[in-house]
mmCIF file of C-alpha atoms and ligand atoms in Angstrom:
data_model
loop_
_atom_site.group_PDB
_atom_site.id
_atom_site.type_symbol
_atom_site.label_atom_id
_atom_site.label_comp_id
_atom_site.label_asym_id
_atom_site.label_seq_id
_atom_site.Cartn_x
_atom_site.Cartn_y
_atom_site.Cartn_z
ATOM 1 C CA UNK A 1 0.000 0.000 0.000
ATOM 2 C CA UNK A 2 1.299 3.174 -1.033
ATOM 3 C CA UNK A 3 1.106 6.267 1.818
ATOM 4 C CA UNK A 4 1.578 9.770 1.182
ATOM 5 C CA UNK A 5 2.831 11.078 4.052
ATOM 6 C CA UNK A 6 2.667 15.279 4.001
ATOM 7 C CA UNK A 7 5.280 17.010 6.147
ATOM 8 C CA UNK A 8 7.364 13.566 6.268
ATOM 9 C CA UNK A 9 10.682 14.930 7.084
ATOM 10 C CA UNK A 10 9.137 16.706 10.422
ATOM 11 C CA UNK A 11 9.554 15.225 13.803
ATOM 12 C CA UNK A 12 6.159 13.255 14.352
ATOM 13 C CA UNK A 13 6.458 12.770 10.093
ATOM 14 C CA UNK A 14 9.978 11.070 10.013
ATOM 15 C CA UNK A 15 8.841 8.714 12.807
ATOM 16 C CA UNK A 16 5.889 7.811 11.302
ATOM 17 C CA UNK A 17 7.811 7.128 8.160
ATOM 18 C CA UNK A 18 10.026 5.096 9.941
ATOM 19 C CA UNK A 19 6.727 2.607 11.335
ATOM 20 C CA UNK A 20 5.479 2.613 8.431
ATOM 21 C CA UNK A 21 8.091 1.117 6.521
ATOM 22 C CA UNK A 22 8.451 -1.580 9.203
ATOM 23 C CA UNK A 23 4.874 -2.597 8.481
ATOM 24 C CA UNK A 24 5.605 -2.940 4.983
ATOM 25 C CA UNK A 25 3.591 -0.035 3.728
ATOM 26 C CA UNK A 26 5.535 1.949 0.629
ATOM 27 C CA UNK A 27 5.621 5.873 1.142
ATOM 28 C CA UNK A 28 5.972 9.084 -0.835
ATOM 29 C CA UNK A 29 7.190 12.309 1.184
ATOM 30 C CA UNK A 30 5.776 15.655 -0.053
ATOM 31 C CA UNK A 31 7.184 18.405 2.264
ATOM 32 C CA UNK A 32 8.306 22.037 1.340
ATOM 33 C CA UNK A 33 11.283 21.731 3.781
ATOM 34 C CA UNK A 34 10.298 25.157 5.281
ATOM 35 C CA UNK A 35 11.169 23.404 8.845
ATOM 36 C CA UNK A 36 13.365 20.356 7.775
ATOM 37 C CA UNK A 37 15.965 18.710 6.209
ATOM 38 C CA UNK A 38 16.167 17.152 3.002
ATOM 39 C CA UNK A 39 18.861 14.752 4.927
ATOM 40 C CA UNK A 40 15.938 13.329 7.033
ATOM 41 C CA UNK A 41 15.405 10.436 4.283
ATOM 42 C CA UNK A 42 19.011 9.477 4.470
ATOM 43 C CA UNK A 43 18.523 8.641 8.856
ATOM 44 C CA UNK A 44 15.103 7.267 7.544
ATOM 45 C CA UNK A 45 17.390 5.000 5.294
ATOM 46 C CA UNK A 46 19.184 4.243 8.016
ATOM 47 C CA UNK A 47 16.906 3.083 10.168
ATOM 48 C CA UNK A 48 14.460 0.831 8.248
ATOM 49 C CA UNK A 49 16.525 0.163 4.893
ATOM 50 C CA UNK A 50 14.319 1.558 2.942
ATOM 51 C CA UNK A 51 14.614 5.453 1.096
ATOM 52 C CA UNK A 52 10.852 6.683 0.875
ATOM 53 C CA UNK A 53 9.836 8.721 -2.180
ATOM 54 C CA UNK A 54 10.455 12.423 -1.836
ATOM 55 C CA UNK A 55 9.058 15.401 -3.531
ATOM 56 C CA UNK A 56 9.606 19.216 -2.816
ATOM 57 C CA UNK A 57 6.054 20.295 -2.762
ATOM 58 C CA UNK A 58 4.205 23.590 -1.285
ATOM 59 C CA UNK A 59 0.782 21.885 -0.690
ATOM 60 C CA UNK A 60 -0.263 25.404 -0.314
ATOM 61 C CA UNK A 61 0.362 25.161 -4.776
ATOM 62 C CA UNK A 62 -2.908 24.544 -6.334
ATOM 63 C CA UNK A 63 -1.264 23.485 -9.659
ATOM 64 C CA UNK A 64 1.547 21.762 -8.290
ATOM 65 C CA UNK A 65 -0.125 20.156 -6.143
ATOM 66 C CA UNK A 66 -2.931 18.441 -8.643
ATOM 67 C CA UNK A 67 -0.007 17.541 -10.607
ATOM 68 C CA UNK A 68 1.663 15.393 -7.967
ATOM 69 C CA UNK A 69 -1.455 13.742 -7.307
ATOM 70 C CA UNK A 70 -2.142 13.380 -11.293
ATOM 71 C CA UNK A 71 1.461 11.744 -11.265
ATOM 72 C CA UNK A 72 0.629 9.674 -8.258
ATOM 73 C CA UNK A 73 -2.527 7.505 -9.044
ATOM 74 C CA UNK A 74 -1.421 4.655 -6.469
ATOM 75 C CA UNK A 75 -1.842 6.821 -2.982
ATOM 76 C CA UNK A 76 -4.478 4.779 -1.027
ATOM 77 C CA UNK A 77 -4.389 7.008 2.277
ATOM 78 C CA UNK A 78 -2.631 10.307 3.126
ATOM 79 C CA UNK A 79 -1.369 10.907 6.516
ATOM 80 C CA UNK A 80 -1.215 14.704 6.894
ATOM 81 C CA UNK A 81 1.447 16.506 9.072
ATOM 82 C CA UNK A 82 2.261 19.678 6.914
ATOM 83 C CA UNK A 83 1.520 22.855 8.979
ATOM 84 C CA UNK A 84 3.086 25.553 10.921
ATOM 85 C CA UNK A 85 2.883 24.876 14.893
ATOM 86 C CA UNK A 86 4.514 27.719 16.549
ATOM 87 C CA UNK A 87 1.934 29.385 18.910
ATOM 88 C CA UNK A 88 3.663 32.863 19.132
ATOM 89 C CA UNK A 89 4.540 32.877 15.628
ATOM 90 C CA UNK A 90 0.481 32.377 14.574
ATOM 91 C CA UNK A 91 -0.095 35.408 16.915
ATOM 92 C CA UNK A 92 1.834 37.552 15.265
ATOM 93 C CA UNK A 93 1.474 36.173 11.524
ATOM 94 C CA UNK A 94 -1.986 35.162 11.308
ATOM 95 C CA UNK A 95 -2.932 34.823 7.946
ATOM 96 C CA UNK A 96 0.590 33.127 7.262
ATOM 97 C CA UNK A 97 -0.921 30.040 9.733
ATOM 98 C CA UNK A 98 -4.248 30.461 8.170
ATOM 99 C CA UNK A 99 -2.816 30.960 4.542
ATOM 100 C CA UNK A 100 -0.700 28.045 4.755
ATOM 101 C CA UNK A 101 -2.747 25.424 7.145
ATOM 102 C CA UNK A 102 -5.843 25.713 5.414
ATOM 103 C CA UNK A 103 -5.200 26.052 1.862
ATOM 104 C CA UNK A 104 -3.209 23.056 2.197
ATOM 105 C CA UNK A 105 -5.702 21.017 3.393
ATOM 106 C CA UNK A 106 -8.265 22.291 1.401
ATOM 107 C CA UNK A 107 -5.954 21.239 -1.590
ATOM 108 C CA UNK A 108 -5.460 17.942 -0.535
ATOM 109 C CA UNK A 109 -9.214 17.421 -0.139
ATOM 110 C CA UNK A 110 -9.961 18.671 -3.333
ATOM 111 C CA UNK A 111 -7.597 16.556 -4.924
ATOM 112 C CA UNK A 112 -8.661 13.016 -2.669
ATOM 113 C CA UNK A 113 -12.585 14.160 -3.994
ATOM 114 C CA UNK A 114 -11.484 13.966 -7.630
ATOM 115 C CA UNK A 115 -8.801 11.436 -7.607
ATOM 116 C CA UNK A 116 -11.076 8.846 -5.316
ATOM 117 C CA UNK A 117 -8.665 9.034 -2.585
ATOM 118 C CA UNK A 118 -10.854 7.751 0.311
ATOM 119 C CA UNK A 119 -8.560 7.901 3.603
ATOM 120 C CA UNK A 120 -7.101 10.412 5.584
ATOM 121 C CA UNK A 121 -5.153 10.542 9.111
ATOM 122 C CA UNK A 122 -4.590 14.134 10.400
ATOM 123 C CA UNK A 123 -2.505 15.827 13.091
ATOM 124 C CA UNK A 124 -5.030 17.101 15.545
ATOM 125 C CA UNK A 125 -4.591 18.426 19.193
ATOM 126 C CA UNK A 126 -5.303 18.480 22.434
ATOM 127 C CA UNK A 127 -5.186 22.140 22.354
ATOM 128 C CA UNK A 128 -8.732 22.080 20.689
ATOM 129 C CA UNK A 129 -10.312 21.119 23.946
ATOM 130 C CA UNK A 130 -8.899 23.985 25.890
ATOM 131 C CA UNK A 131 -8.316 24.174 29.907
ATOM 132 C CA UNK A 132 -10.969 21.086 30.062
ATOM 133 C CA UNK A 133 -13.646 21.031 33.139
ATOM 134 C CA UNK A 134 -13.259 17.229 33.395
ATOM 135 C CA UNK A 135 -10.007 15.197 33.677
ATOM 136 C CA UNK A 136 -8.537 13.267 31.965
ATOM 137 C CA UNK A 137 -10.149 14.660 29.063
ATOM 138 C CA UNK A 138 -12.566 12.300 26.738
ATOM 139 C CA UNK A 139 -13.018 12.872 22.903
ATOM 140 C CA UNK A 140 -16.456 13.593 23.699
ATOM 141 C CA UNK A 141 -15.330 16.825 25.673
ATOM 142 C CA UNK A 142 -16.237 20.321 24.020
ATOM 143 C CA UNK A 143 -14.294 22.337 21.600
ATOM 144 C CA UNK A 144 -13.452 25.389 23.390
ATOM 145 C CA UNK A 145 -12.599 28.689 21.662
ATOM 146 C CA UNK A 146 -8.720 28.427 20.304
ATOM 147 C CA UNK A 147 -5.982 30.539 22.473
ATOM 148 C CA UNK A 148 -3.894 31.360 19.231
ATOM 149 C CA UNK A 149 -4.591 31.304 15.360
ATOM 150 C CA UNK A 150 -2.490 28.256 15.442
ATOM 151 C CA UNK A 151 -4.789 26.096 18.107
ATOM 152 C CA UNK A 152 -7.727 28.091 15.424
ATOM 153 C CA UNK A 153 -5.921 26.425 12.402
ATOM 154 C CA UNK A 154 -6.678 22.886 14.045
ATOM 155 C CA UNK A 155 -10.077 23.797 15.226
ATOM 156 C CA UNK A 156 -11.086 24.785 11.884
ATOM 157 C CA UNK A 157 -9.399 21.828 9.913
ATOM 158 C CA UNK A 158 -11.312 19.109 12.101
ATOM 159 C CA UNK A 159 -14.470 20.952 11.002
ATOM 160 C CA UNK A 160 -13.332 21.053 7.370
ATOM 161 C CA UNK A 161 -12.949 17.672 7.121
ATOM 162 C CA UNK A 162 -15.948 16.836 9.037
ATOM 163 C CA UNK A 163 -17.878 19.009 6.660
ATOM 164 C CA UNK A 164 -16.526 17.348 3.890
ATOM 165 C CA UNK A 165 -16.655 13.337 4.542
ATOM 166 C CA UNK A 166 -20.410 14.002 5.078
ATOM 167 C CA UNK A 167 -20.694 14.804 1.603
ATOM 168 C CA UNK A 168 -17.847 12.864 -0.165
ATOM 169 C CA UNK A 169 -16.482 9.143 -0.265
ATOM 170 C CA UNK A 170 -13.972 10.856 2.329
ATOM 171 C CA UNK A 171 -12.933 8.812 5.610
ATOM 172 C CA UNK A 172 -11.258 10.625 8.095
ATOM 173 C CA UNK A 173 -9.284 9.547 11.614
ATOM 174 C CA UNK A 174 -8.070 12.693 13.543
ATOM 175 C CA UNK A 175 -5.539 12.446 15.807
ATOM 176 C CA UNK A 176 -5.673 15.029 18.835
ATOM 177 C CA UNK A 177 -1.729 14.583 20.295
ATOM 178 C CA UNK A 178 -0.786 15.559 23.751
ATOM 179 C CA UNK A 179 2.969 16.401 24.449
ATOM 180 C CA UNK A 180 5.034 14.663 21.896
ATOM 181 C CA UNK A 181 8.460 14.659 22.981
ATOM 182 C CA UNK A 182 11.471 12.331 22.773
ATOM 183 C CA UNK A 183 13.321 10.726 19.746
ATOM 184 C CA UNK A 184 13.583 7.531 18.003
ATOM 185 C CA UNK A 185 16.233 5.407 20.090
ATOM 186 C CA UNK A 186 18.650 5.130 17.419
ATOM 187 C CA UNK A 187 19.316 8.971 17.755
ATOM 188 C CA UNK A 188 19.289 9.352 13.841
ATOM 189 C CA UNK A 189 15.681 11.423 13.603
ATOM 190 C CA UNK A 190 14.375 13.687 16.351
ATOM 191 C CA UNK A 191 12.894 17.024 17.073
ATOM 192 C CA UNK A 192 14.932 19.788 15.240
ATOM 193 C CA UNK A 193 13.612 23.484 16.574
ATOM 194 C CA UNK A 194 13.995 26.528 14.984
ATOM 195 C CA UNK A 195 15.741 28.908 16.617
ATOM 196 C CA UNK A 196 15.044 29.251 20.399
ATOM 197 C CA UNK A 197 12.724 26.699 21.430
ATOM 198 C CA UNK A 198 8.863 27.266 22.100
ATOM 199 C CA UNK A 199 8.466 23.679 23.785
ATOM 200 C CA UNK A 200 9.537 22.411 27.217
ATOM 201 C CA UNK A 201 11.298 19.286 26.489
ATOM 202 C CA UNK A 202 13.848 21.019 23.564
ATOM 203 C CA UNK A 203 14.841 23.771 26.163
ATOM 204 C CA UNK A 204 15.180 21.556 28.885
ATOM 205 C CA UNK A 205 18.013 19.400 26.809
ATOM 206 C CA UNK A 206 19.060 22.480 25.110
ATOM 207 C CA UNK A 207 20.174 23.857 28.408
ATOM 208 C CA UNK A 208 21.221 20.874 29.827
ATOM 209 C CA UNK A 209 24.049 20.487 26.881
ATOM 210 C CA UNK A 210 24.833 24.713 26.967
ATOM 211 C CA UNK A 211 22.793 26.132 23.877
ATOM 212 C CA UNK A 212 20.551 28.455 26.493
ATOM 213 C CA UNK A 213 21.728 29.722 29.689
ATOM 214 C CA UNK A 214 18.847 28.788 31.735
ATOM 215 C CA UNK A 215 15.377 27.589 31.418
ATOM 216 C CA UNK A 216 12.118 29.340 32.689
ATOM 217 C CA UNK A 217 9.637 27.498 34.479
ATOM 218 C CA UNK A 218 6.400 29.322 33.145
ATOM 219 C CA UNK A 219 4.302 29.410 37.010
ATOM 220 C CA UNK A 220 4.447 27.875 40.092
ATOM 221 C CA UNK A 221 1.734 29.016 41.234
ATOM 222 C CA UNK A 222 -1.061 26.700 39.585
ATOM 223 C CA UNK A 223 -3.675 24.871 41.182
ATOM 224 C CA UNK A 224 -1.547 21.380 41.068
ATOM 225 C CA UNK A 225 0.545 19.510 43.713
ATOM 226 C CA UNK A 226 4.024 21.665 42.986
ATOM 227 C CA UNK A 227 2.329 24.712 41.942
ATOM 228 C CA UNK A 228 3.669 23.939 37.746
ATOM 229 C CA UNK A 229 1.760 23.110 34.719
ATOM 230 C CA UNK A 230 0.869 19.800 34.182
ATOM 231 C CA UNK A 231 0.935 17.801 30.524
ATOM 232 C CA UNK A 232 0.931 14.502 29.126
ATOM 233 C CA UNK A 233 3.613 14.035 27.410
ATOM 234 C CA UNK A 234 4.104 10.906 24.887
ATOM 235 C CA UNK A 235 6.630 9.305 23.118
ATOM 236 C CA UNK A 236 6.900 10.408 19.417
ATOM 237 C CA UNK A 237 7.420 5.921 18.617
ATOM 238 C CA UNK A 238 4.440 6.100 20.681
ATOM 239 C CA UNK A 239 2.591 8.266 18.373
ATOM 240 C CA UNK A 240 3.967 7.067 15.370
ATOM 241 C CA UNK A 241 2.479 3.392 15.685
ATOM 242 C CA UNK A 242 -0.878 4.977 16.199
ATOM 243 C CA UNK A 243 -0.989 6.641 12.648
ATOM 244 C CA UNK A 244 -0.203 3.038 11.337
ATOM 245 C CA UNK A 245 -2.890 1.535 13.154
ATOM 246 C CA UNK A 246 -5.084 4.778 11.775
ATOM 247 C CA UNK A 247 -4.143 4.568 8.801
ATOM 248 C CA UNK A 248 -4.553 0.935 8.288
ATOM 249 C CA UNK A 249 -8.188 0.814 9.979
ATOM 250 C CA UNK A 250 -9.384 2.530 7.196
ATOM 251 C CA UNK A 251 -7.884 0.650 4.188
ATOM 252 C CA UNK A 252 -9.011 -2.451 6.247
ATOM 253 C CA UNK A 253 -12.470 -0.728 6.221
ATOM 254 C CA UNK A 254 -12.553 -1.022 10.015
ATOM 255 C CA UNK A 255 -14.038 2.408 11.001
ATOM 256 C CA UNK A 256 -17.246 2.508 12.948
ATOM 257 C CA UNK A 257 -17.635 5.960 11.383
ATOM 258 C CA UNK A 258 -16.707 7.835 8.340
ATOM 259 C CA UNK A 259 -14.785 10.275 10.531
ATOM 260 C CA UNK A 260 -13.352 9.072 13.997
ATOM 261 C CA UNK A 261 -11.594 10.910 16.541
ATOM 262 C CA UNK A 262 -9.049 10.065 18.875
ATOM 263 C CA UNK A 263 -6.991 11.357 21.470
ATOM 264 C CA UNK A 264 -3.437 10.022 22.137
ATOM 265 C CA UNK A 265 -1.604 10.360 24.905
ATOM 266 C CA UNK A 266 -0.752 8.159 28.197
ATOM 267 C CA UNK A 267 -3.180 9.120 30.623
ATOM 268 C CA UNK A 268 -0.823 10.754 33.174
ATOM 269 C CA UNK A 269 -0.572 14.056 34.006
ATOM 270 C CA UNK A 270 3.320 15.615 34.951
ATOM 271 C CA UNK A 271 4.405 18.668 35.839
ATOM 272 C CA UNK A 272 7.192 20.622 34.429
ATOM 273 C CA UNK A 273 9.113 20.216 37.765
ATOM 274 C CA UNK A 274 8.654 16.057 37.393
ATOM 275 C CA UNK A 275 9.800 16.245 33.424
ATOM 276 C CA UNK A 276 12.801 18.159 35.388
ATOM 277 C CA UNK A 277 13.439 15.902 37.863
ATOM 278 C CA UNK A 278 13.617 12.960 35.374
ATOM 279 C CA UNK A 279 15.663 14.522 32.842
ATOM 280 C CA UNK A 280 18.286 15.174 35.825
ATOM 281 C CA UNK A 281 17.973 11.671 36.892
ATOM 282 C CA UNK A 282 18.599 9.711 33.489
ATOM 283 C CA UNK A 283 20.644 11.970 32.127
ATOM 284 C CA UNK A 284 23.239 12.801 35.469
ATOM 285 C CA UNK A 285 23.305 16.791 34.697
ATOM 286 C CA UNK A 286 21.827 19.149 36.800
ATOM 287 C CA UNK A 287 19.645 21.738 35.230
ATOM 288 C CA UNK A 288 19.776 25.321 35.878
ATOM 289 C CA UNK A 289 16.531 27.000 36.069
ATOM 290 C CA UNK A 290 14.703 29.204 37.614
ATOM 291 C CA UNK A 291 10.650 30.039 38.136
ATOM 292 C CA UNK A 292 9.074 33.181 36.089
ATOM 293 C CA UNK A 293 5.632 34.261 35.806
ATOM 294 C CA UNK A 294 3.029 32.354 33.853
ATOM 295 C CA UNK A 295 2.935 31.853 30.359
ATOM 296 C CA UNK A 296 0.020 33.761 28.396
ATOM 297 C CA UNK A 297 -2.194 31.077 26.704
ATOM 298 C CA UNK A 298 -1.383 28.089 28.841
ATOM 299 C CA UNK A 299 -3.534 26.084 30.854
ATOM 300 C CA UNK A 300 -3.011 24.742 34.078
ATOM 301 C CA UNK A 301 -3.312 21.124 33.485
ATOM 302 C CA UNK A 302 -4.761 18.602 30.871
ATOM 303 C CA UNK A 303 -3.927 14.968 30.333
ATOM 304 C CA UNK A 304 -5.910 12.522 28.353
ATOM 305 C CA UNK A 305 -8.805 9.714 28.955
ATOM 306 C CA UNK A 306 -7.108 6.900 26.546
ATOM 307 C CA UNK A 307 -9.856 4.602 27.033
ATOM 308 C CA UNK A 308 -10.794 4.413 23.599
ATOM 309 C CA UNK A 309 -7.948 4.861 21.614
ATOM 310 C CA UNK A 310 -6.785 1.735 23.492
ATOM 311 C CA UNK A 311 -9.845 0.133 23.154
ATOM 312 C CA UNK A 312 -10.696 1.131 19.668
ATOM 313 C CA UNK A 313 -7.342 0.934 18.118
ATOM 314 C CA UNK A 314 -5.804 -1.470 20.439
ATOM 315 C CA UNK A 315 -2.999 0.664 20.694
ATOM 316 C CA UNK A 316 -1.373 2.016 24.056
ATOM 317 C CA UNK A 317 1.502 4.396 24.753
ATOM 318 C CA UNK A 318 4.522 2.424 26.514
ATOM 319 C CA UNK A 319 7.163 4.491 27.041
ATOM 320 C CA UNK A 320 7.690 5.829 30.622
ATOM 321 C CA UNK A 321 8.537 9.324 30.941
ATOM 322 C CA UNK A 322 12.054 8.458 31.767
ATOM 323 C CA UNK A 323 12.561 6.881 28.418
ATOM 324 C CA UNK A 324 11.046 9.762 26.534
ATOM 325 C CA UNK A 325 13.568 11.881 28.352
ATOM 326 C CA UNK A 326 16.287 9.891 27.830
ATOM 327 C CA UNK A 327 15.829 9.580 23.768
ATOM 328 C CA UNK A 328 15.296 13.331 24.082
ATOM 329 C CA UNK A 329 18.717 13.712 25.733
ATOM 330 C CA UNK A 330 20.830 11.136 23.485
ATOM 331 C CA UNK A 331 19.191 13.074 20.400
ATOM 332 C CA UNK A 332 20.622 16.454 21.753
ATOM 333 C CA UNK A 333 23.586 14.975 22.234
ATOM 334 C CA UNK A 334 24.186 13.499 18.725
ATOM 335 C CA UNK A 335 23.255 16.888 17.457
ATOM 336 C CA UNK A 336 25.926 18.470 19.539
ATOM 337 C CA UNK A 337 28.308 15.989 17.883
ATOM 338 C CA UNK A 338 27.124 16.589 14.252
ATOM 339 C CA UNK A 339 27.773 20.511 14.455
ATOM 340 C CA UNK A 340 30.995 20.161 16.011
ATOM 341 C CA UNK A 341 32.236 17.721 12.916
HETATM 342 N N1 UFG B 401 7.254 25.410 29.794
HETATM 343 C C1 UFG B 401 8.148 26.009 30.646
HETATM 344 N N2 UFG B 401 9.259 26.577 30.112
HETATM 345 C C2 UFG B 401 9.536 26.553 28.783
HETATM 346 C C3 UFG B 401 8.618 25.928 27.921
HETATM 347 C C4 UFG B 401 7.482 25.378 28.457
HETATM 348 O O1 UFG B 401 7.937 26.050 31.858
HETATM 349 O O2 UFG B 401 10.564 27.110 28.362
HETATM 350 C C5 UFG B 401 6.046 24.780 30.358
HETATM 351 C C6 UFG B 401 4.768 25.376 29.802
HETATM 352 O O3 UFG B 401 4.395 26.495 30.542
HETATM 353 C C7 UFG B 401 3.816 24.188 29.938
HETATM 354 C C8 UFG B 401 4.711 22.971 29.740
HETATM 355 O O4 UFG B 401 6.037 23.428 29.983
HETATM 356 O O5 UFG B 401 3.290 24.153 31.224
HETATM 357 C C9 UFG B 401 4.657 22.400 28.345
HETATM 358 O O6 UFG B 401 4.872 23.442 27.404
HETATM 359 P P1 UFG B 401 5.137 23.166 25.872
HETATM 360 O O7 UFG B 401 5.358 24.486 25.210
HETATM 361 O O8 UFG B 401 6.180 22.121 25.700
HETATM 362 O O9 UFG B 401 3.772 22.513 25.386
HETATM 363 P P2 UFG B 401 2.273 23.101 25.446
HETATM 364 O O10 UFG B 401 1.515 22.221 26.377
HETATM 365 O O11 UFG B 401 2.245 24.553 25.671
HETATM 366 O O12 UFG B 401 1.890 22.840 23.931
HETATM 367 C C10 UFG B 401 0.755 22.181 23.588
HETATM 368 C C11 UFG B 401 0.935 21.593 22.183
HETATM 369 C C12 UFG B 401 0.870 22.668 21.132
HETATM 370 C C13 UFG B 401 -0.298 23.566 21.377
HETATM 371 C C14 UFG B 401 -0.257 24.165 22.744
HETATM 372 C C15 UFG B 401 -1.416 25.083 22.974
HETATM 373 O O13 UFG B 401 2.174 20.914 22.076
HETATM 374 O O14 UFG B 401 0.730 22.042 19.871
HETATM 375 O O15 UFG B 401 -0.283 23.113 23.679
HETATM 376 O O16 UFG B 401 -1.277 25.786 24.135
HETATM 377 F F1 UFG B 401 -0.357 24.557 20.497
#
């Protein structure tokens, strides 16, 4: 089975790459390498023997994009990862989020209409459900209104899609993630950040190996045991196998609806002074950090009700959060030793 995978040399795209080779499935890459590397397929290589397809595509392109698919007759599900995530960039550049998140999906719907493309796995969040009023938080929970154009651009896509199975031979399985974080063990594909890191997990190693001086600990003043935020955070392997399972659900024809929804995570909650504690553990360094106000935008705590992703997909997170800290903390390393060669 052939797989386009859309934003395939990302972080949550190369890993999913990487499981589905393993199962067997064939894959094309389309990605506009606006926050990758082209040498992504080349650790993909390495890893699973196996050099996916590649094309340099802007999905955003309405004419390049029908041509791709014109060439391409043999896609029988698309797992979609292209988009911008950077919170405080969509705040400041909204129409580039909007421009670039939507049109691309919209284009990649169009195209699955006319070319009889049925399935399609996309990168949702658990952003969409806001600071929840029940925890952990089930699938079933409300939408609440989006903190940032970015968290809009995901809102907004799940109701695209809805909108558009109803009508059209379209199947959909949206995936809302929690805290992705971590690497594949080998250390050849990982998270690579852009400039100063938005995310906890990247700053947190970054500092650890000297990049940034310290790290801020947004509040410790929340309603939680410490007083700091609390996520779920999941392995990126984790998440990877779940897009497989997604993804082969509906070419198996296994769906219960035309579009399901999912949440993945592990079901516990940390807090950024736990993630701390564990990075110092497995990795031996001692962080230097200090607390600072609250973040704007962030909620206070949210972790997800797995129930029926495990039940439903009969898939469940396994890594502990020491492992996802230690992959995190071997990748930075190996980075460290690739600039200084
Ligand atoms: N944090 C720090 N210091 C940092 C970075 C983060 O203390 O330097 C804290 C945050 O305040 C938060 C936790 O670490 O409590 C996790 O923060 P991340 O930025 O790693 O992740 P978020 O939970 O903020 O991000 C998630 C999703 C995004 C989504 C966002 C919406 O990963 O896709 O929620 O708020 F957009």
């Amino acid at each position: 089975m052939k797989i386009l995978v859309t934003g395939g040399t990302g972080y949550i795209g190369s890993h999913t790459v990487v499981e589905l080779q393993k199962q067997g499935h064939k894959v094309v890459i389309v990605d506009n390498l606006s926050n990758s590397h082209r040498d992504v397929l080349h650790q993909i290589e390495k890893i699973s023997g196996v050099k996916p397809d590649f094309e340099e595509l802007d999905l955003v392109d309405i004419a390049k994009t029908g041509d791709f698919f014109n060439r391409n007759r043999d896609i029988s599900g698309i797992i979609h990862f292209a988009a911008f995530k950077a919170v405080g960039e969509s705040v400041a550049d909204p129409l580039m989020y909007y421009r670039n998140n939507l049109f691309s999906l919209v284009n990649i719907l169009q195209n699955m209409k006319d070319k009889g493309i049925k399935n399609l796995v996309f990168s949702s969040s658990c952003t969409v459900y806001g600071q929840p009023d029940k925890l952990p938080v089930a699938e079933d929970a409300p939408v609440q209104m989006a903190m940032s154009p970015y968290g809009n651009t995901k809102q907004i896509s799940e109701e695209v899609i809805q909108d558009t199975a109803k009508v059209t031979d379209i199947n959909a399985v949206m995936l809302r993630y929690f805290n992705p974080i971590g690497a594949h063990e080998s250390a050849l594909i990982g998270e690579l950040p852009l400039g100063v890191p938005n995310n906890l997990v990247p700053f947190i190693t970054q500092t650890a190996i000297g990049i940034r001086k310290q790290l801020s600990v947004f509040g410790e003043d929340y309603n939680t045991p410490d007083g700091t935020a609390i996520r779920d955070y999941i392995h990126v392997v984790d998440l990877a196998k779940a897009h497989v399972i997604a993804i082969d659900r509906m070419i198996e024809e296994n769906q219960k609806k035309k579009v399901e929804i999912f949440n993945l995570g592990t079901g516990n909650g940390f807090s950024v002074l736990e993630v701390i504690k564990s990075f110092e553990k497995v990795s031996g360094e001692k962080l230097n950090y200090k607390i600072v106000e609250r973040r704007p935008g962030d909620v206070e705590q949210v972790f997800a009700d797995t129930r029926f992703a495990n039940d439903e997909l009969g898939w469940k997170a396994q890594k502990s959060l020491d492992e996802m800290m230690l992959s995190a903390w071997n990748w930075e390393k190996e980075l460290m030793l690739k600039t200084k060669n």
